[in-house]
């Protein structure tokens, strides 16, 4: 696509940026998140920014692809391209028709989701599930693409929720799947620090950013998340944060430093218990030696 | 494409297209030769801004996006700090490109610092294309639903019929449907065909062949396939241009005066500028049909006369079956094609582009057997035993030492074409003549 | 030697499978669709056979005994048996540690009637691969001694704690072995110690691809004593704003290789704060096993596999696949339903989910079912 290549000695990475790229944006619209509980109108601005960002991605190259998903209080679904036939969009102003189509489709699908769900119960956003769906979608696109075409895929999660350890297993499964499939997971947090999703970024070589001001969301998105992974090394971007790789125990879902691991099934527990709740193995009681050793070290 | 309404004449558009397609003169090379006021006028159209934006190098696109919403000039030092140290060469290059295209200009900041600011028109119109606002430019808005709606399949068949018709004409295959004199004139004008010197009948030229072999994708027109667009508000010149496009199957119009037209896939794809990476994601990409074996046999699974005629341009056909033709690549057949002005790269490119999917999935990951590729190239090289370089002869050196000094200078600068020690003569590249002469003067003065 | 498959009869005695009869032409006379269908079915069948939540010997200790005798230079596998084997082993080792994250592996060579330890039991796959690569230039001489190899492996495996699963994988190029004593005594010893031993012979039959069957943890064959092991999940130390001091990591403290440089980053033992540059490792100071949590998580899908889907007839049960959003057409005769969340999937997603993803997207997006561990 790029006509304007470097005139001298083409670097291989320059030509490799000439590939099609698919971006799947997962937008957390759960009204239960703190950000939206404080200010329900913030959703409009977040959606606008995300749509504009998606269109900017499409603007990069004619063959770029975009999909937008919403992760709502009870469901996760694709809002662009929706499952229904594409809308008949006419150009109404100077905006490029394809961009108008994205905007219209997203807004229509989103409003139908928002109006269909009004329960006052606060639920957690099942982001891991949404990522799993996105991975299935990407897998299909990879299967059906033309032979010989190179398609780079990435997922961007935009959320104001916290990440709860209750989805730990699903998170790990999706992260490792993404890593195996060479899919980059980027995370843009609007509100709180997300330690699990941050691990996902680290595993898949994605970027993690906690946006300081939601009002400037679009600028942050464009600066940090627009560049494709191959070109990221050429730009100065926020350095990777040191990731906190603690595990969540199976019994209380809390992040722990030191825990007990069942030798049979590798379940993690924060306290010693005589029976593994996962595989029902009966453990032998650790000898007094181990206890001693532990005490001694604790003093250090 | 028809309706970008640039206000430039038909010719200008068509040269723009042919240049960007054919002479490897791309949009960038074309645009940078335009004076800034013309560029500014071009940037008055969101569609052009979008097209120019997509042609920019990747890094430049990131820079533009970063300052798209900034109203003041951004200090140059700040922009330079965006790129990582290791890639400063690329950074300098994109800075140059953006300046040459007048996408951004230098502006001074309070305090005397130099900064970059996006061209006002470019910025405004790119924002319009991205976010909306401004006037509509694709003329689809005012239209009511068409009674005779044409679906994509219809348009595809229609356009490919028309297009093949033109191509047939160009390849010179026997059973041609007449194409209008206008179309022939355009082909001639675009330099795709030339009148044969003997009988005045048009024959295909090198560009023409390249044109045929190009794959036709990417979108300059930014209209959407399968939609209808109004012809209202188009100038007379554009209407004529539209009729030409219709002739080529680029757009569909039910009647000459129908008042609406549908761009076809061809139109949307034709203006691509580079043939790589254009395989689209959709499942509708045409499947390759050519299998090349290491024994130089070519199997083409096709029933299209055009494709057969194309293959016949550089192979000797052996058998013909309803859905398959078998040919063989020989030295003679290739030389025949080369004599016609077709290059080896074009032939290889064509075979590669239309390689059968089976060839792509093979273990070697190469669509063509390397032996065949090499041989075709060798056959071409055979013809080019003489290479012409313009040069300047230096002779009558007074001493061998003088000769050696000058020869070494020329050699180290890579401008030496030929030299003879015994006769103390050497030939340097003509472009470097001034340089070498300067050096010689300096040298002879010093000694 | 409790070899996996103790065949009751030879392969040719099991009766002929008429594989070709299963292939039928479709309406246009093509075979492809039918063949693809068979392959998909086979995949599904294999998935169905995996049973969930069984006990697995996760902390595997595997000795790889590699024949480096003259017979390995034979060229019946191209380019030679040795090179071919090494190449495949590289992939095996990587995959092994991918699937069995906190396992350990060691390599023993059999050469010239002797057995030598190439690498000690360790959990770092890069090291093993480095050793393997260096092997490609060794001289292949003499005869192998299976007994010596096994004895060497037993001697270090028997020191391991009782909860660890112990395995030996032998790759033999030679048909014969030159042993100092009666190999049967060694075999009984193996049995006593509860060591699982598998042999892959290259000479009689090409069965190198069997390697990949070894990757999945075997059901705990021998009754292992189980225990809870105390582990630490170290994190990278980061104090805001301060530069980390240059420190020496414990793993390189007494090595003289070039890798032993002072570095700033690293993983710190949460118990005694000694630093390591790589995980997993056993803390040298306090003996705590240090692992990174994702290391453990990698193997959880063995414990909590996604529920197998039920094949149901299409019959307009859904418009599109819940996972990949594909619109169902008439070609999709069967669709697949998750028994837990009742969502409908296409066959490609079914396979993708159970082979790679291991989480059902339907369950994971449903508040009622998303927690995998709630049995």
mmCIF file of N, CA and C in Angstrom, chain C residues 25-129:
data_model
loop_
_atom_site.group_PDB
_atom_site.id
_atom_site.type_symbol
_atom_site.label_atom_id
_atom_site.label_comp_id
_atom_site.label_asym_id
_atom_site.label_seq_id
_atom_site.Cartn_x
_atom_site.Cartn_y
_atom_site.Cartn_z
ATOM 1 N N UNK C 25 -18.093 -39.903 -1.944
ATOM 2 C CA UNK C 25 -18.104 -38.728 -2.804
ATOM 3 C C UNK C 25 -19.290 -37.849 -2.448
ATOM 4 N N UNK C 26 -19.096 -36.541 -2.558
ATOM 5 C CA UNK C 26 -20.254 -35.688 -2.348
ATOM 6 C C UNK C 26 -20.982 -35.512 -3.677
ATOM 7 N N UNK C 27 -21.972 -34.643 -3.658
ATOM 8 C CA UNK C 27 -22.855 -34.555 -4.815
ATOM 9 C C UNK C 27 -22.105 -34.265 -6.109
ATOM 10 N N UNK C 28 -21.045 -33.467 -5.995
ATOM 11 C CA UNK C 28 -20.340 -33.132 -7.228
ATOM 12 C C UNK C 28 -19.194 -34.089 -7.496
ATOM 13 N N UNK C 29 -19.131 -35.113 -6.726
ATOM 14 C CA UNK C 29 -18.091 -36.093 -6.976
ATOM 15 C C UNK C 29 -16.761 -35.738 -6.345
ATOM 16 N N UNK C 30 -16.762 -34.806 -5.425
ATOM 17 C CA UNK C 30 -15.507 -34.462 -4.770
ATOM 18 C C UNK C 30 -15.340 -35.272 -3.486
ATOM 19 N N UNK C 31 -14.108 -35.526 -3.169
ATOM 20 C CA UNK C 31 -13.838 -36.289 -1.960
ATOM 21 C C UNK C 31 -13.512 -35.380 -0.788
ATOM 22 N N UNK C 32 -13.005 -34.198 -1.102
ATOM 23 C CA UNK C 32 -12.430 -33.341 -0.073
ATOM 24 C C UNK C 32 -13.337 -33.126 1.130
ATOM 25 N N UNK C 33 -14.595 -32.755 0.825
ATOM 26 C CA UNK C 33 -15.508 -32.418 1.903
ATOM 27 C C UNK C 33 -15.623 -33.599 2.848
ATOM 28 N N UNK C 34 -15.728 -34.771 2.250
ATOM 29 C CA UNK C 34 -15.914 -35.954 3.049
ATOM 30 C C UNK C 34 -14.688 -36.232 3.911
ATOM 31 N N UNK C 35 -13.510 -36.031 3.320
ATOM 32 C CA UNK C 35 -12.277 -36.273 4.064
ATOM 33 C C UNK C 35 -12.137 -35.274 5.208
ATOM 34 N N UNK C 36 -12.413 -34.007 4.888
ATOM 35 C CA UNK C 36 -12.320 -32.966 5.913
ATOM 36 C C UNK C 36 -13.256 -33.301 7.065
ATOM 37 N N UNK C 37 -14.414 -33.796 6.705
ATOM 38 C CA UNK C 37 -15.402 -34.148 7.696
ATOM 39 C C UNK C 37 -14.868 -35.236 8.625
ATOM 40 N N UNK C 38 -14.213 -36.213 8.020
ATOM 41 C CA UNK C 38 -13.669 -37.313 8.813
ATOM 42 C C UNK C 38 -12.609 -36.802 9.775
ATOM 43 N N UNK C 39 -11.784 -35.873 9.269
ATOM 44 C CA UNK C 39 -10.725 -35.346 10.122
ATOM 45 C C UNK C 39 -11.327 -34.612 11.317
ATOM 46 N N UNK C 40 -12.340 -33.777 11.021
ATOM 47 C CA UNK C 40 -12.971 -33.032 12.097
ATOM 48 C C UNK C 40 -13.576 -33.981 13.121
ATOM 49 N N UNK C 41 -14.204 -35.016 12.612
ATOM 50 C CA UNK C 41 -14.829 -35.975 13.497
ATOM 51 C C UNK C 41 -13.798 -36.636 14.400
ATOM 52 N N UNK C 42 -12.661 -36.968 13.784
ATOM 53 C CA UNK C 42 -11.611 -37.614 14.558
ATOM 54 C C UNK C 42 -11.151 -36.698 15.675
ATOM 55 N N UNK C 43 -11.041 -35.402 15.358
ATOM 56 C CA UNK C 43 -10.609 -34.450 16.375
ATOM 57 C C UNK C 43 -11.590 -34.413 17.525
ATOM 58 N N UNK C 44 -12.856 -34.370 17.159
ATOM 59 C CA UNK C 44 -13.883 -34.319 18.187
ATOM 60 C C UNK C 44 -13.845 -35.550 19.063
ATOM 61 N N UNK C 45 -13.605 -36.671 18.415
ATOM 62 C CA UNK C 45 -13.602 -37.923 19.135
ATOM 63 C C UNK C 45 -12.480 -37.918 20.167
ATOM 64 N N UNK C 46 -11.324 -37.404 19.698
ATOM 65 C CA UNK C 46 -10.179 -37.382 20.592
ATOM 66 C C UNK C 46 -10.476 -36.505 21.809
ATOM 67 N N UNK C 47 -11.138 -35.377 21.543
ATOM 68 C CA UNK C 47 -11.477 -34.495 22.648
ATOM 69 C C UNK C 47 -12.399 -35.183 23.618
ATOM 70 N N UNK C 48 -13.372 -35.898 23.062
ATOM 71 C CA UNK C 48 -14.366 -36.521 23.910
ATOM 72 C C UNK C 48 -13.713 -37.538 24.837
ATOM 73 N N UNK C 49 -12.586 -38.103 24.371
ATOM 74 C CA UNK C 49 -11.944 -39.129 25.177
ATOM 75 C C UNK C 49 -11.220 -38.565 26.394
ATOM 76 N N UNK C 50 -10.833 -37.300 26.288
ATOM 77 C CA UNK C 50 -10.165 -36.707 27.431
ATOM 78 C C UNK C 50 -11.168 -36.569 28.548
ATOM 79 N N UNK C 51 -10.830 -37.086 29.701
ATOM 80 C CA UNK C 51 -11.771 -36.942 30.791
ATOM 81 C C UNK C 51 -11.329 -35.797 31.659
ATOM 82 N N UNK C 52 -12.293 -35.107 32.188
ATOM 83 C CA UNK C 52 -11.970 -33.941 32.999
ATOM 84 C C UNK C 52 -11.588 -34.339 34.416
ATOM 85 N N UNK C 53 -10.934 -33.410 35.076
ATOM 86 C CA UNK C 53 -10.681 -33.487 36.503
ATOM 87 C C UNK C 53 -10.091 -34.793 36.992
ATOM 88 N N UNK C 54 -9.243 -35.405 36.204
ATOM 89 C CA UNK C 54 -8.613 -36.574 36.772
ATOM 90 C C UNK C 54 -7.274 -36.153 37.355
ATOM 91 N N UNK C 55 -6.737 -37.023 38.146
ATOM 92 C CA UNK C 55 -5.480 -36.651 38.775
ATOM 93 C C UNK C 55 -4.352 -36.752 37.770
ATOM 94 N N UNK C 56 -3.558 -35.770 37.714
ATOM 95 C CA UNK C 56 -2.448 -35.777 36.776
ATOM 96 C C UNK C 56 -1.168 -35.583 37.557
ATOM 97 N N UNK C 57 -0.154 -36.215 37.097
ATOM 98 C CA UNK C 57 1.143 -35.994 37.739
ATOM 99 C C UNK C 57 1.747 -34.728 37.185
ATOM 100 N N UNK C 58 1.443 -33.626 37.806
ATOM 101 C CA UNK C 58 1.812 -32.362 37.208
ATOM 102 C C UNK C 58 3.297 -32.076 37.318
ATOM 103 N N UNK C 59 3.847 -32.413 38.479
ATOM 104 C CA UNK C 59 5.264 -32.128 38.635
ATOM 105 C C UNK C 59 6.016 -33.334 38.110
ATOM 106 N N UNK C 60 6.176 -33.375 36.831
ATOM 107 C CA UNK C 60 6.786 -34.561 36.236
ATOM 108 C C UNK C 60 8.297 -34.425 36.286
ATOM 109 N N UNK C 61 8.933 -35.542 36.516
ATOM 110 C CA UNK C 61 10.382 -35.569 36.431
ATOM 111 C C UNK C 61 10.740 -36.580 35.377
ATOM 112 N N UNK C 62 11.267 -36.108 34.306
ATOM 113 C CA UNK C 62 11.463 -36.972 33.162
ATOM 114 C C UNK C 62 12.932 -37.042 32.794
ATOM 115 N N UNK C 63 13.421 -38.261 32.656
ATOM 116 C CA UNK C 63 14.762 -38.420 32.108
ATOM 117 C C UNK C 63 14.658 -38.863 30.665
ATOM 118 N N UNK C 64 15.319 -38.162 29.818
ATOM 119 C CA UNK C 64 15.326 -38.501 28.416
ATOM 120 C C UNK C 64 16.621 -39.266 28.172
ATOM 121 N N UNK C 65 16.502 -40.529 27.807
ATOM 122 C CA UNK C 65 17.720 -41.296 27.548
ATOM 123 C C UNK C 65 17.872 -41.431 26.041
ATOM 124 N N UNK C 66 18.939 -40.890 25.539
ATOM 125 C CA UNK C 66 19.098 -40.816 24.098
ATOM 126 C C UNK C 66 20.234 -41.720 23.642
ATOM 127 N N UNK C 67 19.933 -42.522 22.686
ATOM 128 C CA UNK C 67 20.921 -43.416 22.107
ATOM 129 C C UNK C 67 21.863 -42.597 21.223
ATOM 130 N N UNK C 68 23.144 -42.618 21.514
ATOM 131 C CA UNK C 68 24.106 -41.914 20.665
ATOM 132 C C UNK C 68 25.090 -42.902 20.076
ATOM 133 N N UNK C 69 24.624 -44.088 19.808
ATOM 134 C CA UNK C 69 25.538 -45.112 19.312
ATOM 135 C C UNK C 69 25.632 -45.021 17.789
ATOM 136 N N UNK C 70 26.428 -45.928 17.260
ATOM 137 C CA UNK C 70 26.700 -45.926 15.840
ATOM 138 C C UNK C 70 25.419 -46.023 15.006
ATOM 139 N N UNK C 71 24.464 -46.786 15.544
ATOM 140 C CA UNK C 71 23.254 -47.022 14.755
ATOM 141 C C UNK C 71 22.478 -45.736 14.493
ATOM 142 N N UNK C 72 22.758 -44.690 15.287
ATOM 143 C CA UNK C 72 22.024 -43.446 15.084
ATOM 144 C C UNK C 72 22.499 -42.685 13.847
ATOM 145 N N UNK C 73 23.632 -43.104 13.306
ATOM 146 C CA UNK C 73 24.114 -42.392 12.128
ATOM 147 C C UNK C 73 23.492 -42.949 10.845
ATOM 148 N N UNK C 74 22.680 -43.966 11.008
ATOM 149 C CA UNK C 74 22.028 -44.543 9.828
ATOM 150 C C UNK C 74 21.163 -43.501 9.123
ATOM 151 N N UNK C 75 21.106 -43.634 7.834
ATOM 152 C CA UNK C 75 20.428 -42.564 7.082
ATOM 153 C C UNK C 75 19.012 -42.911 6.660
ATOM 154 N N UNK C 76 18.392 -43.836 7.353
ATOM 155 C CA UNK C 76 17.026 -44.146 6.921
ATOM 156 C C UNK C 76 16.052 -43.034 7.277
ATOM 157 N N UNK C 77 16.365 -42.272 8.293
ATOM 158 C CA UNK C 77 15.628 -41.028 8.503
ATOM 159 C C UNK C 77 16.526 -39.928 7.967
ATOM 160 N N UNK C 78 15.974 -39.040 7.196
ATOM 161 C CA UNK C 78 16.828 -38.044 6.549
ATOM 162 C C UNK C 78 17.045 -36.836 7.440
ATOM 163 N N UNK C 79 18.215 -36.207 7.467
ATOM 164 C CA UNK C 79 19.452 -36.660 6.850
ATOM 165 C C UNK C 79 20.086 -37.852 7.593
ATOM 166 N N UNK C 80 20.082 -37.822 8.918
ATOM 167 C CA UNK C 80 20.467 -39.023 9.653
ATOM 168 C C UNK C 80 19.496 -39.178 10.808
ATOM 169 N N UNK C 81 19.475 -40.369 11.366
ATOM 170 C CA UNK C 81 18.582 -40.597 12.493
ATOM 171 C C UNK C 81 18.833 -39.582 13.596
ATOM 172 N N UNK C 82 20.106 -39.319 13.859
ATOM 173 C CA UNK C 82 20.461 -38.460 14.974
ATOM 174 C C UNK C 82 19.917 -37.047 14.769
ATOM 175 N N UNK C 83 20.213 -36.490 13.599
ATOM 176 C CA UNK C 83 19.817 -35.105 13.348
ATOM 177 C C UNK C 83 18.303 -34.970 13.362
ATOM 178 N N UNK C 84 17.675 -35.943 12.756
ATOM 179 C CA UNK C 84 16.217 -35.943 12.712
ATOM 180 C C UNK C 84 15.650 -35.993 14.130
ATOM 181 N N UNK C 85 16.216 -36.885 14.947
ATOM 182 C CA UNK C 85 15.734 -37.029 16.316
ATOM 183 C C UNK C 85 15.947 -35.749 17.108
ATOM 184 N N UNK C 86 17.125 -35.164 16.960
ATOM 185 C CA UNK C 86 17.426 -33.943 17.716
ATOM 186 C C UNK C 86 16.444 -32.845 17.385
ATOM 187 N N UNK C 87 16.146 -32.755 16.111
ATOM 188 C CA UNK C 87 15.248 -31.707 15.646
ATOM 189 C C UNK C 87 13.871 -31.869 16.294
ATOM 190 N N UNK C 88 13.397 -33.095 16.259
ATOM 191 C CA UNK C 88 12.071 -33.330 16.818
ATOM 192 C C UNK C 88 12.091 -33.164 18.333
ATOM 193 N N UNK C 89 13.187 -33.561 18.957
ATOM 194 C CA UNK C 89 13.288 -33.419 20.413
ATOM 195 C C UNK C 89 13.218 -31.960 20.836
ATOM 196 N N UNK C 90 13.837 -31.106 20.052
ATOM 197 C CA UNK C 90 13.777 -29.675 20.373
ATOM 198 C C UNK C 90 12.336 -29.218 20.512
ATOM 199 N N UNK C 91 11.550 -29.581 19.519
ATOM 200 C CA UNK C 91 10.132 -29.225 19.556
ATOM 201 C C UNK C 91 9.456 -29.878 20.747
ATOM 202 N N UNK C 92 9.844 -31.115 21.014
ATOM 203 C CA UNK C 92 9.238 -31.857 22.118
ATOM 204 C C UNK C 92 9.499 -31.159 23.437
ATOM 205 N N UNK C 93 10.751 -30.757 23.642
ATOM 206 C CA UNK C 93 11.114 -30.158 24.924
ATOM 207 C C UNK C 93 10.338 -28.863 25.134
ATOM 208 N N UNK C 94 10.254 -28.082 24.082
ATOM 209 C CA UNK C 94 9.531 -26.829 24.203
ATOM 210 C C UNK C 94 8.069 -27.083 24.563
ATOM 211 N N UNK C 95 7.476 -27.987 23.823
ATOM 212 C CA UNK C 95 6.070 -28.292 24.047
ATOM 213 C C UNK C 95 5.865 -28.911 25.433
ATOM 214 N N UNK C 96 6.829 -29.731 25.847
ATOM 215 C CA UNK C 96 6.738 -30.395 27.153
ATOM 216 C C UNK C 96 6.652 -29.366 28.264
ATOM 217 N N UNK C 97 7.537 -28.365 28.197
ATOM 218 C CA UNK C 97 7.524 -27.381 29.273
ATOM 219 C C UNK C 97 6.360 -26.418 29.142
ATOM 220 N N UNK C 98 5.855 -26.308 27.942
ATOM 221 C CA UNK C 98 4.676 -25.490 27.744
ATOM 222 C C UNK C 98 3.495 -26.126 28.458
ATOM 223 N N UNK C 99 3.392 -27.422 28.310
ATOM 224 C CA UNK C 99 2.228 -28.121 28.860
ATOM 225 C C UNK C 99 2.446 -28.513 30.316
ATOM 226 N N UNK C 100 3.685 -28.738 30.697
ATOM 227 C CA UNK C 100 3.968 -29.175 32.057
ATOM 228 C C UNK C 100 4.916 -28.176 32.701
ATOM 229 N N UNK C 101 4.380 -27.039 33.080
ATOM 230 C CA UNK C 101 5.240 -25.899 33.401
ATOM 231 C C UNK C 101 6.205 -26.130 34.548
ATOM 232 N N UNK C 102 5.793 -26.818 35.611
ATOM 233 C CA UNK C 102 6.759 -26.885 36.700
ATOM 234 C C UNK C 102 7.367 -28.271 36.776
ATOM 235 N N UNK C 103 7.594 -28.840 35.621
ATOM 236 C CA UNK C 103 8.225 -30.143 35.594
ATOM 237 C C UNK C 103 9.713 -29.970 35.389
ATOM 238 N N UNK C 104 10.417 -31.088 35.541
ATOM 239 C CA UNK C 104 11.851 -31.030 35.325
ATOM 240 C C UNK C 104 12.266 -32.137 34.379
ATOM 241 N N UNK C 105 13.352 -31.889 33.695
ATOM 242 C CA UNK C 105 13.794 -32.850 32.704
ATOM 243 C C UNK C 105 15.305 -32.949 32.760
ATOM 244 N N UNK C 106 15.799 -34.113 32.479
ATOM 245 C CA UNK C 106 17.244 -34.299 32.387
ATOM 246 C C UNK C 106 17.544 -35.158 31.172
ATOM 247 N N UNK C 107 18.767 -35.078 30.679
ATOM 248 C CA UNK C 107 19.097 -35.847 29.483
ATOM 249 C C UNK C 107 20.293 -36.754 29.763
ATOM 250 N N UNK C 108 20.178 -37.992 29.347
ATOM 251 C CA UNK C 108 21.272 -38.958 29.503
ATOM 252 C C UNK C 108 21.630 -39.498 28.120
ATOM 253 N N UNK C 109 22.905 -39.644 27.867
ATOM 254 C CA UNK C 109 23.341 -40.184 26.582
ATOM 255 C C UNK C 109 23.848 -41.609 26.765
ATOM 256 N N UNK C 110 23.533 -42.464 25.828
ATOM 257 C CA UNK C 110 24.088 -43.814 25.842
ATOM 258 C C UNK C 110 25.055 -43.915 24.683
ATOM 259 N N UNK C 111 26.289 -44.215 24.992
ATOM 260 C CA UNK C 111 27.296 -44.216 23.955
ATOM 261 C C UNK C 111 28.404 -45.155 24.355
ATOM 262 N N UNK C 112 28.883 -45.915 23.402
ATOM 263 C CA UNK C 112 30.051 -46.744 23.654
ATOM 264 C C UNK C 112 29.904 -47.547 24.939
ATOM 265 N N UNK C 113 28.769 -48.176 25.126
ATOM 266 C CA UNK C 113 28.449 -49.023 26.287
ATOM 267 C C UNK C 113 28.392 -48.258 27.598
ATOM 268 N N UNK C 114 28.441 -46.961 27.523
ATOM 269 C CA UNK C 114 28.389 -46.204 28.767
ATOM 270 C C UNK C 114 27.209 -45.248 28.764
ATOM 271 N N UNK C 115 26.906 -44.741 29.918
ATOM 272 C CA UNK C 115 25.839 -43.749 30.006
ATOM 273 C C UNK C 115 26.377 -42.499 30.685
ATOM 274 N N UNK C 116 26.165 -41.355 30.069
ATOM 275 C CA UNK C 116 26.640 -40.102 30.652
ATOM 276 C C UNK C 116 25.489 -39.131 30.791
ATOM 277 N N UNK C 117 25.543 -38.367 31.858
ATOM 278 C CA UNK C 117 24.501 -37.378 32.047
ATOM 279 C C UNK C 117 24.869 -36.128 31.247
ATOM 280 N N UNK C 118 24.025 -35.728 30.336
ATOM 281 C CA UNK C 118 24.283 -34.524 29.558
ATOM 282 C C UNK C 118 23.810 -33.312 30.355
ATOM 283 N N UNK C 119 22.621 -33.412 30.919
ATOM 284 C CA UNK C 119 22.159 -32.316 31.763
ATOM 285 C C UNK C 119 21.398 -32.886 32.940
ATOM 286 N N UNK C 120 21.531 -32.215 34.069
ATOM 287 C CA UNK C 120 20.843 -32.624 35.291
ATOM 288 C C UNK C 120 19.372 -32.274 35.178
ATOM 289 N N UNK C 121 18.582 -32.835 36.051
ATOM 290 C CA UNK C 121 17.169 -32.471 36.088
ATOM 291 C C UNK C 121 17.044 -30.963 36.315
ATOM 292 N N UNK C 122 16.350 -30.294 35.421
ATOM 293 C CA UNK C 122 16.186 -28.865 35.587
ATOM 294 C C UNK C 122 14.940 -28.412 34.850
ATOM 295 N N UNK C 123 14.470 -27.252 35.225
ATOM 296 C CA UNK C 123 13.201 -26.792 34.671
ATOM 297 C C UNK C 123 13.344 -25.750 33.583
ATOM 298 N N UNK C 124 14.551 -25.516 33.153
ATOM 299 C CA UNK C 124 14.738 -24.462 32.157
ATOM 300 C C UNK C 124 14.923 -25.078 30.775
ATOM 301 N N UNK C 125 13.940 -24.898 29.921
ATOM 302 C CA UNK C 125 14.007 -25.608 28.648
ATOM 303 C C UNK C 125 15.085 -25.058 27.723
ATOM 304 N N UNK C 126 15.416 -23.794 27.894
ATOM 305 C CA UNK C 126 16.427 -23.231 27.001
ATOM 306 C C UNK C 126 17.766 -23.921 27.180
ATOM 307 N N UNK C 127 18.068 -24.227 28.440
ATOM 308 C CA UNK C 127 19.333 -24.895 28.725
ATOM 309 C C UNK C 127 19.379 -26.258 28.039
ATOM 310 N N UNK C 128 18.272 -26.974 28.159
ATOM 311 C CA UNK C 128 18.243 -28.308 27.550
ATOM 312 C C UNK C 128 18.424 -28.222 26.051
ATOM 313 N N UNK C 129 17.758 -27.251 25.477
ATOM 314 C CA UNK C 129 17.838 -27.132 24.021
ATOM 315 C C UNK C 129 19.253 -26.770 23.609
#
